[in-house]
CSV table of C-alpha atoms in Angstrom, one decimal:
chain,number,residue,atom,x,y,z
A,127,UNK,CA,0.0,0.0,0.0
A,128,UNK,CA,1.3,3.7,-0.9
A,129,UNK,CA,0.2,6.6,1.6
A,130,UNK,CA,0.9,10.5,0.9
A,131,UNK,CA,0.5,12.4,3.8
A,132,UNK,CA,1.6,15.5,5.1
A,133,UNK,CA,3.0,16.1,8.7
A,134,UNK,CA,2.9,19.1,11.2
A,135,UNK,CA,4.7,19.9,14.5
A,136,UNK,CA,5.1,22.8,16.5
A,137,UNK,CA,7.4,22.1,19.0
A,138,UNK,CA,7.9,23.5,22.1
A,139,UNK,CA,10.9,25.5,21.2
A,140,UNK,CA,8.4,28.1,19.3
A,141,UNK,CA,10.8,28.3,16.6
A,142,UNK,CA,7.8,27.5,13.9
A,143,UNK,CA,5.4,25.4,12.3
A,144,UNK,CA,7.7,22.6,10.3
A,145,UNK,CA,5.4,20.5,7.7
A,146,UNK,CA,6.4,17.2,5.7
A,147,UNK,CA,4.9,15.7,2.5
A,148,UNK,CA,6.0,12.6,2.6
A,149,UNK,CA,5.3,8.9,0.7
A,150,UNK,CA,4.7,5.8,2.8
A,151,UNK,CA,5.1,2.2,0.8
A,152,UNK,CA,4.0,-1.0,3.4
A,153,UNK,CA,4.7,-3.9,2.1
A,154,UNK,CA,4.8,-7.6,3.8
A,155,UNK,CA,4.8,-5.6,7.0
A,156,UNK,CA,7.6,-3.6,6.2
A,157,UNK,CA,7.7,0.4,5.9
A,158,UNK,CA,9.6,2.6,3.9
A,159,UNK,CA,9.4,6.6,3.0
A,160,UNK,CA,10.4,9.4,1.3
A,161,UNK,CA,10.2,12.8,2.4
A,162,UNK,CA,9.2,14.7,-1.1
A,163,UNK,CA,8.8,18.2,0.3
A,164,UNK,CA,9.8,20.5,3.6
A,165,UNK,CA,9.4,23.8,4.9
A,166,UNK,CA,9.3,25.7,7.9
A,167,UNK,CA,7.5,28.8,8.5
A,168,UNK,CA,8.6,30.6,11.4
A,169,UNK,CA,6.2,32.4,14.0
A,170,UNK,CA,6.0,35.9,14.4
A,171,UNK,CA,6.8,37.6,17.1
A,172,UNK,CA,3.3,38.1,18.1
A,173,UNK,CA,2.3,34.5,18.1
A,174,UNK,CA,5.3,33.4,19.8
A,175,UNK,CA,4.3,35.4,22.3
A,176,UNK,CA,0.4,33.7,22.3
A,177,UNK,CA,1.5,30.2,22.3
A,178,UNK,CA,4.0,30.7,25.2
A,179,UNK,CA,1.4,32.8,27.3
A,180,UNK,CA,-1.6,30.1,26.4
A,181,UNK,CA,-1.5,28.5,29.4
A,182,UNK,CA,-2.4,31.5,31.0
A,183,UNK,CA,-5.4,32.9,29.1
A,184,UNK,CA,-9.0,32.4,30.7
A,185,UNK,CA,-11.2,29.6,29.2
A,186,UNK,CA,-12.5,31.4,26.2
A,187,UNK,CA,-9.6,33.5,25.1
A,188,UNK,CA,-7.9,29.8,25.3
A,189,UNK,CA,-10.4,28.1,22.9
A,190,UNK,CA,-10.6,30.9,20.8
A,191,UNK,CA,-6.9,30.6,20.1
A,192,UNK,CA,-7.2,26.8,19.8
A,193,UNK,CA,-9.5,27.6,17.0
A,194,UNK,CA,-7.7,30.7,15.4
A,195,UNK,CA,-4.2,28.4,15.5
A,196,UNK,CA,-5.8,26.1,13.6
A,197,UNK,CA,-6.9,27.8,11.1
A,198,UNK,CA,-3.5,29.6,11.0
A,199,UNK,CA,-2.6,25.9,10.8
A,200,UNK,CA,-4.4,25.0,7.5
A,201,UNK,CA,-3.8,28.3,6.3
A,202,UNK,CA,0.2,27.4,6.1
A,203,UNK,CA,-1.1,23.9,5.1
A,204,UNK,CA,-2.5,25.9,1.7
A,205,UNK,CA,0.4,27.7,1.1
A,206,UNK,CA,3.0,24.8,1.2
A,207,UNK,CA,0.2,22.7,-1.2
A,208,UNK,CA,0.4,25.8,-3.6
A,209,UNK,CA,4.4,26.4,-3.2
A,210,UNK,CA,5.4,22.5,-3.7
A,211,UNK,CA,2.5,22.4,-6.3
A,212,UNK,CA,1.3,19.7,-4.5
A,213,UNK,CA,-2.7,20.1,-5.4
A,214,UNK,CA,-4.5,17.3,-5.4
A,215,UNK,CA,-1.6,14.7,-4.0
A,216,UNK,CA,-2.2,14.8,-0.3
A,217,UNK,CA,-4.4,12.1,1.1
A,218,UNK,CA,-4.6,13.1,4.7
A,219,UNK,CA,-3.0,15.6,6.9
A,220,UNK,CA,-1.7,14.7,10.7
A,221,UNK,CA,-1.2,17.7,12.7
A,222,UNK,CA,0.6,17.7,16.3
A,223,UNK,CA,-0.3,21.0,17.7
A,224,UNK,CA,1.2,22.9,20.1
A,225,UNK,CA,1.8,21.4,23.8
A,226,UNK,CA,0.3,23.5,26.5
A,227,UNK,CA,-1.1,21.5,29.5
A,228,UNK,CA,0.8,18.2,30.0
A,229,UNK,CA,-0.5,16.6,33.1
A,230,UNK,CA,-0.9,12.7,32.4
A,231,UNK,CA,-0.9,12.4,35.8
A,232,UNK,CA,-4.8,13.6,36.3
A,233,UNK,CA,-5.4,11.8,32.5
A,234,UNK,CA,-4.9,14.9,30.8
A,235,UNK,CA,-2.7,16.8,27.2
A,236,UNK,CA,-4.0,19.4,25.8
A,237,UNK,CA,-2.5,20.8,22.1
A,238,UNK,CA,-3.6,24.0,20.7
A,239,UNK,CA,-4.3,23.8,17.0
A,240,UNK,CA,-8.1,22.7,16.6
A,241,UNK,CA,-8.3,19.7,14.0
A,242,UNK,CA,-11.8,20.6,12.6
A,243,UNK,CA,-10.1,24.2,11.8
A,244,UNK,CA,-7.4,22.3,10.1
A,245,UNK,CA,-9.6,20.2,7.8
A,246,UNK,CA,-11.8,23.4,7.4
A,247,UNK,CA,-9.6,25.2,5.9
A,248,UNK,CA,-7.7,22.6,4.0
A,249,UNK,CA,-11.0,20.3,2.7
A,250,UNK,CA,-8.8,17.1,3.7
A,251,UNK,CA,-8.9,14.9,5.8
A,252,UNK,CA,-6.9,15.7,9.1
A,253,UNK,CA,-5.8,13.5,12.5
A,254,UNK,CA,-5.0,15.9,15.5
A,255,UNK,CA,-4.9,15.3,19.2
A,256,UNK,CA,-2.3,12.4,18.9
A,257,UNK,CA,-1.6,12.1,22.8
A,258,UNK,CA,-5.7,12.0,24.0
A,259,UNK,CA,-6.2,8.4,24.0
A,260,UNK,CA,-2.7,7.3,25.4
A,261,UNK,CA,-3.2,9.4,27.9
A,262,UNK,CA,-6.6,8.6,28.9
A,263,UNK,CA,-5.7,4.8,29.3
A,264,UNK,CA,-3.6,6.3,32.1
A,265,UNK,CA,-0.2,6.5,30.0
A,266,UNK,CA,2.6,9.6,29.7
A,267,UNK,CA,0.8,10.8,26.1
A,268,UNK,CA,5.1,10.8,25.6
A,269,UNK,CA,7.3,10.2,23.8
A,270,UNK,CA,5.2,9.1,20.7
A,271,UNK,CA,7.2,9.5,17.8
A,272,UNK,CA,8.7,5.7,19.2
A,273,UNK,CA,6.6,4.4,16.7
A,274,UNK,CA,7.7,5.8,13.8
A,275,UNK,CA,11.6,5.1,14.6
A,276,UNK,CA,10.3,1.7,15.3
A,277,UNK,CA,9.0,1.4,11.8
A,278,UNK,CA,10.7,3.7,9.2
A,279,UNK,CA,14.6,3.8,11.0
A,280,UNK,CA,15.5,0.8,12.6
A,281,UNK,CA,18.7,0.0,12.0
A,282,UNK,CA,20.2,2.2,14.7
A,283,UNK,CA,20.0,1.0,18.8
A,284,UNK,CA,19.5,4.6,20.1
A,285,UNK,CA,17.3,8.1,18.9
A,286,UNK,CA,17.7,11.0,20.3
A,287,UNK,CA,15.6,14.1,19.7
A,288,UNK,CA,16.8,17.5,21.3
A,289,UNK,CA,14.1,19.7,20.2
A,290,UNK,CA,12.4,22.2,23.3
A,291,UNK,CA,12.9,18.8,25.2
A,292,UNK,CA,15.6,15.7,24.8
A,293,UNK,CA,13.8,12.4,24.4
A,294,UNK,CA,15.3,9.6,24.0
A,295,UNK,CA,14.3,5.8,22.3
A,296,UNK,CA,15.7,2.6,22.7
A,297,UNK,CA,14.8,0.0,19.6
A,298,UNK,CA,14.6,-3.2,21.5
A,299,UNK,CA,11.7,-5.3,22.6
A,300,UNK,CA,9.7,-4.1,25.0
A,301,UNK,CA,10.2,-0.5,23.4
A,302,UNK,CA,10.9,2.2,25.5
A,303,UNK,CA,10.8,6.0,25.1
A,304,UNK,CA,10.8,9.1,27.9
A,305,UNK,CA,11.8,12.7,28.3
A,306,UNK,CA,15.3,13.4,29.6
A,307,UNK,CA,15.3,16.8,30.4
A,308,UNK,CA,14.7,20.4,28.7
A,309,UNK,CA,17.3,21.2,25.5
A,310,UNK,CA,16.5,24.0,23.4
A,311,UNK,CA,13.7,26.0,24.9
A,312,UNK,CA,16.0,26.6,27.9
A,313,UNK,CA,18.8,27.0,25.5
A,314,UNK,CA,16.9,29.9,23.2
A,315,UNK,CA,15.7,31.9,26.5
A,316,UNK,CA,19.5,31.7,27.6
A,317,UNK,CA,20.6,32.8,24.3
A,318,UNK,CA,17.5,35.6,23.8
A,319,UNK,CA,19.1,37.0,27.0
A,320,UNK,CA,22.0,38.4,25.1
A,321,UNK,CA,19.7,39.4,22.5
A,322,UNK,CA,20.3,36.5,20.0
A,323,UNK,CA,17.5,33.8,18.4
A,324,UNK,CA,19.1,30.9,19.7
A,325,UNK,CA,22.8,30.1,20.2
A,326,UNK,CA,24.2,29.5,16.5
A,327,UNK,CA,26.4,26.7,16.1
A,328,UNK,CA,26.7,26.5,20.0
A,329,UNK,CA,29.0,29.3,19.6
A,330,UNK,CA,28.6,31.3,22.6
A,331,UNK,CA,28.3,27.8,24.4
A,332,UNK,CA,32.1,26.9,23.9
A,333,UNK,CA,33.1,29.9,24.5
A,334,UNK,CA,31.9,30.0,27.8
A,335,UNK,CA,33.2,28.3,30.9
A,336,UNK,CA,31.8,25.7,33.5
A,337,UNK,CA,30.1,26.9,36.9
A,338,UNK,CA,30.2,23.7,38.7
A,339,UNK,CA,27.6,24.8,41.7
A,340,UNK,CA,25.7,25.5,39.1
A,341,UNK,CA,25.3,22.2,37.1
A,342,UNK,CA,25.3,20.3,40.5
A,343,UNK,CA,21.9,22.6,41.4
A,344,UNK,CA,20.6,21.4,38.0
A,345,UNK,CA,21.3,17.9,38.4
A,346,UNK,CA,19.7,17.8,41.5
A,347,UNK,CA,16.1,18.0,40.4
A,348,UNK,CA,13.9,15.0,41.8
A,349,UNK,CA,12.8,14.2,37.8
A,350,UNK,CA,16.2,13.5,37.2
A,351,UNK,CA,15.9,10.2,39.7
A,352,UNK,CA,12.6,9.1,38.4
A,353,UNK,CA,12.5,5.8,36.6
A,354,UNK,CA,10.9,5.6,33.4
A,355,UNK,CA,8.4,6.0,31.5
A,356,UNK,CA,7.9,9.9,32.4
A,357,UNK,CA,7.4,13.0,30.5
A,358,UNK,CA,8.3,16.5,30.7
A,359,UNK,CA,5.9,19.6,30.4
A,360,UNK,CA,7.4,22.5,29.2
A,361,UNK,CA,6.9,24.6,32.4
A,362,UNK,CA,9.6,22.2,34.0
A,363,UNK,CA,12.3,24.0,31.8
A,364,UNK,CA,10.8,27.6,31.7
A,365,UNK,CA,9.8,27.5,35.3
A,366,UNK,CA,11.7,25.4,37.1
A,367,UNK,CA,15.4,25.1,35.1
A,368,UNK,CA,15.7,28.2,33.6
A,369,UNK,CA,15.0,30.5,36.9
A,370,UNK,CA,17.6,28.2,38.6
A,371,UNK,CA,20.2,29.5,35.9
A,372,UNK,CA,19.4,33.1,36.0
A,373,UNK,CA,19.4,33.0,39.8
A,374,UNK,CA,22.9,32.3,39.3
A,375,UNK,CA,23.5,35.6,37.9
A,376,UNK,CA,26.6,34.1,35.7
A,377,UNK,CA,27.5,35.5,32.0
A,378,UNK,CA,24.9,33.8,29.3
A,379,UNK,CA,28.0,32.3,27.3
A,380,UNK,CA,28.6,30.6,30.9
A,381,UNK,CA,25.5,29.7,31.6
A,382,UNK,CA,24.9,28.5,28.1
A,383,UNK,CA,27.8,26.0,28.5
A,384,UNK,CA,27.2,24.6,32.0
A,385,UNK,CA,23.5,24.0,30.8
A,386,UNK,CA,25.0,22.1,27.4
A,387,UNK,CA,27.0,19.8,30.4
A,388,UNK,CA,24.2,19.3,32.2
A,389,UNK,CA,22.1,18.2,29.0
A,390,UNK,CA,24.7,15.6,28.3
A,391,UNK,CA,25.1,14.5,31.6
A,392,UNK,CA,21.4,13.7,32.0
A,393,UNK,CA,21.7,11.3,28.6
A,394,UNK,CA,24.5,9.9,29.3
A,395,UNK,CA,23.5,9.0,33.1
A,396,UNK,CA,19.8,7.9,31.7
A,397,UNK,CA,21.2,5.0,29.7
A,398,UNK,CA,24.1,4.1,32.0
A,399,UNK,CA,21.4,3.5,34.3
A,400,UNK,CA,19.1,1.9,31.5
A,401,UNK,CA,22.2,-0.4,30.8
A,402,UNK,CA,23.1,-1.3,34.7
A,403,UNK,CA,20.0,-2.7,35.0
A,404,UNK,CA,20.3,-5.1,31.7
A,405,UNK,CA,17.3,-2.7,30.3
A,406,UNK,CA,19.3,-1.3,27.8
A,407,UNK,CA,21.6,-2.5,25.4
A,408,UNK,CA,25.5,-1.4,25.4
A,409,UNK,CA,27.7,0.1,22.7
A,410,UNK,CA,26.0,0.7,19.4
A,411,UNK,CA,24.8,3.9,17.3
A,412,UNK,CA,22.5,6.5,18.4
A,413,UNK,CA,20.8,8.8,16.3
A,414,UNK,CA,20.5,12.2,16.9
A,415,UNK,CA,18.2,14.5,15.3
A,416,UNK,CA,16.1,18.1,16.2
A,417,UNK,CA,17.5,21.4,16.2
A,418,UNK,CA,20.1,20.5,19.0
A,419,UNK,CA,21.7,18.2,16.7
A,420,UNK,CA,23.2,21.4,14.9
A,421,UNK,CA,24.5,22.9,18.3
A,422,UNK,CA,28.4,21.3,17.8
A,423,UNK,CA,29.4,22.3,21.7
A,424,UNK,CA,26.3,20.4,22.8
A,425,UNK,CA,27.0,17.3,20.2
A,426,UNK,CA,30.7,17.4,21.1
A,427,UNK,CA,29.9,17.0,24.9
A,428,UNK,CA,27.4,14.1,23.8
A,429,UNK,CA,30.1,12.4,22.0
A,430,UNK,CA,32.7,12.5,24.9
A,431,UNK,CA,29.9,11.1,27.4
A,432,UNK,CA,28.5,8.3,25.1
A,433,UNK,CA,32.0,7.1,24.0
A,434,UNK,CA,32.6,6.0,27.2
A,435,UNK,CA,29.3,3.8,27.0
A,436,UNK,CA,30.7,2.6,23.6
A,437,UNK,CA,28.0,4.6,22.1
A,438,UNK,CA,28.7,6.6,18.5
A,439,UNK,CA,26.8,9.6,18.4
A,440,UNK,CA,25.4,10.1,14.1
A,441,UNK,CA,24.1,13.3,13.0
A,442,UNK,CA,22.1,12.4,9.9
A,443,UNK,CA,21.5,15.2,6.3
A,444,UNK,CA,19.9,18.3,7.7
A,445,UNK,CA,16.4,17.1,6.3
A,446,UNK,CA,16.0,14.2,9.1
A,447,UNK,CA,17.6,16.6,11.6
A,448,UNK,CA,15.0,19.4,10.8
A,449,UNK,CA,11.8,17.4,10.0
A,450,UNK,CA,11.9,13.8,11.7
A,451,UNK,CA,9.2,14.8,14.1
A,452,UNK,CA,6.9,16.1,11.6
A,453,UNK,CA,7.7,12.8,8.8
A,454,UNK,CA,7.0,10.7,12.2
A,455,UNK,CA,3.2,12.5,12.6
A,456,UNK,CA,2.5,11.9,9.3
A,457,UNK,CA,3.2,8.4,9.6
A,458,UNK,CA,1.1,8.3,13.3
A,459,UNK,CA,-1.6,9.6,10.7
A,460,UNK,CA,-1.4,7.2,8.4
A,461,UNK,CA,-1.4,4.4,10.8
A,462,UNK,CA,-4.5,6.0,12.5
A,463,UNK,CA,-6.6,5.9,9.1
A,464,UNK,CA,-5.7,2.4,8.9
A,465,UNK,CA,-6.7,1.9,12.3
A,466,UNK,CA,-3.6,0.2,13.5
A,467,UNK,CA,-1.5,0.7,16.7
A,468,UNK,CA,0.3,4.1,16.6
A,469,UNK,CA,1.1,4.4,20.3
A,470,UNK,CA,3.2,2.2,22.4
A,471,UNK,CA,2.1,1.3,25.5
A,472,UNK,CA,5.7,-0.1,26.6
A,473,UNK,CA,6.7,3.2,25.5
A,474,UNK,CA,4.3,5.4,27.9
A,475,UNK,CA,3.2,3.4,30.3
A,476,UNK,CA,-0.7,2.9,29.2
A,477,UNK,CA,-2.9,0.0,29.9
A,478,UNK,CA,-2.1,-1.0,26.2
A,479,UNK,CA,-1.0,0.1,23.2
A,480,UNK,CA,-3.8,2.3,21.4
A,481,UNK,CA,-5.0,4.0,18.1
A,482,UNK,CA,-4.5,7.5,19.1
A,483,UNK,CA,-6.0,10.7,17.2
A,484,UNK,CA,-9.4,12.5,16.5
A,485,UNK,CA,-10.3,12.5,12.4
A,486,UNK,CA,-11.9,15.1,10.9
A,487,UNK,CA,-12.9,14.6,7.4
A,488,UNK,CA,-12.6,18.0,6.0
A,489,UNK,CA,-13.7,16.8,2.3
A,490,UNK,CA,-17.8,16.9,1.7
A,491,UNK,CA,-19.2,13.0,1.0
């Protein structure tokens, strides 16, 4: 069977809205794909500022962004059909959102980007709210992208995604999948603080030195010595973590680089721990993707942790760096209009693994 589909995600780094056309062959049981066309449209400063303050709107100015995001969401949806001239291609659309409240511990996620918007706007087909049913059957709603690596890249023993949060999989059987700690949302409010974006190249990063009371602080929040599976919301890094650095009162290139340490640390320790108790496998390649993966002080620090684990750190072409999460929703998508298994329940702790997503068929019968 052959499947074109287009993924979104807006991750929790607010850097923008990435989106994926992508093919899909299954065949025997066995996946393969093809990303056909990217793009990322970056937010403005104005809805930067929405999305990070969403989760402190009343009721109805919150819904009433859910709904205008997602027609924002379609809208971009339009304009990368009529850029990539991809008009009458897509089969279905799969759409992330953007994480606000993450509390699987009271059974419930909520993304902002409403689906019916999305399918409004676009007249297709479209899967959103991809962590609902996971999380109802009492699991994390996270990591779910798992089941894509799974599928489309399995010939590596590690993934490791350093988007707004590090997550990391191991391919192995039972599954598993959790959050590490926050990576580049803490990183871009670091670097905003001396007036840049985000912290090209991990420039300022090397340049800086390491404040050891610092990282010892950091490495002594009670997440840290949680066992898995567990997830991260993104008010854990903006604030919990990144208050803890500014209370330091350090130079940013400083306190860029201790927080790059303590991001490798908290890999490397998670699967030295994984491994001590036989859970995880030892040596092999890990694959690292999301826009951490370009930061070279924060890789290079990865490399000399994991190397002593026997563990090769491989940055793949920019493409998979830039757009895995958003190939991986598209293929969540597809596997939800098939109605098969796109969550994994070894993965997030659920009651089993489960269809997850809400379809709205934006097309009229």
């Amino acid at each position: 069977m052959n499947y074109k589909a287009i993924g979104i995600m807006s991750g929790s780094s607010l850097d923008g809205l990435d989106i994926v056309f992508a093919e899909f062959q299954e065949q025997g049981g066995k996946w393969s794909y093809e990303i056909l066309e990217s793009a990322c449209y970056p937010f403005d400063e104005n809805l930067k500022i929405q999305l990070r303050d969403a989760v402190l709107l009343n009721a109805l100015d919150y819904q009433l962004l859910h709904t205008s995001f997602g027609h924002y969401i379609g809208d971009k949806v339009n304009q990368f059909i009529k850029e990539k001239n991809l008009e009458y291609q897509v089969a279905l659309i799969a759409s992330h959102g953007h994480t606000t409240f993450h509390h699987p511990e009271k059974k419930m996620t909520a993304q902002l980007g409403d689906g019916a918007a999305i399918a409004a706007t676009t007249q297709l087909p479209v899967v959103s709210d991809l962590r609902a049913m996971d999380v109802a059957l009492g699991g994390q709603g996270a990591p779910i992208v798992p089941i894509g690596e799974k599928f489309l890249l399995n010939e590596y023993e590690y993934f490791l995604n350093l988007g707004g949060i590090a997550n990391i999989s191991v391919n192995q059987s039972p599954y598993i999948a959790f959050d590490i700690c926050p990576a580049n949302r803490v990183l871009n409010m670091l670097a905003q603080d001396a007036g840049k974006e985000y912290d090209e190249g991990g420039k300022m990063a090397a340049s800086g030195n390491l404040h050891q009371d610092l990282l010892d602080r950091l490495n002594g929040f009670e997440y840290y010595k949680k066992p898995f599976p567990k997830s991260l919301a993104n008010d854990f890094g903006t604030a919990l973590i990144y208050p803890a650095i500014a209370s330091a009162n350090i130079p940013v290139a400083d306190a860029l680089h201790t927080y790059c340490v303590h991001i490798a640390q908290q890999i490397a320790a998670s699967i030295e721990i994984g491994i001590k108790k036989s859970s995880f496998k030892a040596g092999g390649k890990l694959l690292a993707t999301g826009g951490g993966a370009f930061n070279s002080f924060l890789i290079e620090k990865l490399k000399e942790k994991l190397k002593l684990l026997q563990i090769e750190v491989v940055v793949p072409e920019a493409g998979l760096v830039n757009y895995k999460e958003a190939l991986i929703m598209a293929f969540i998508g597809v596997l939800r209009w098939r109605q098969e298994h796109n969550v994994l329940s070894s993965v997030t702790g659920a009651s089993r693994d489960n269809i997850g997503g809400a379809l709205w068929m934006g097309q009229p019968a």
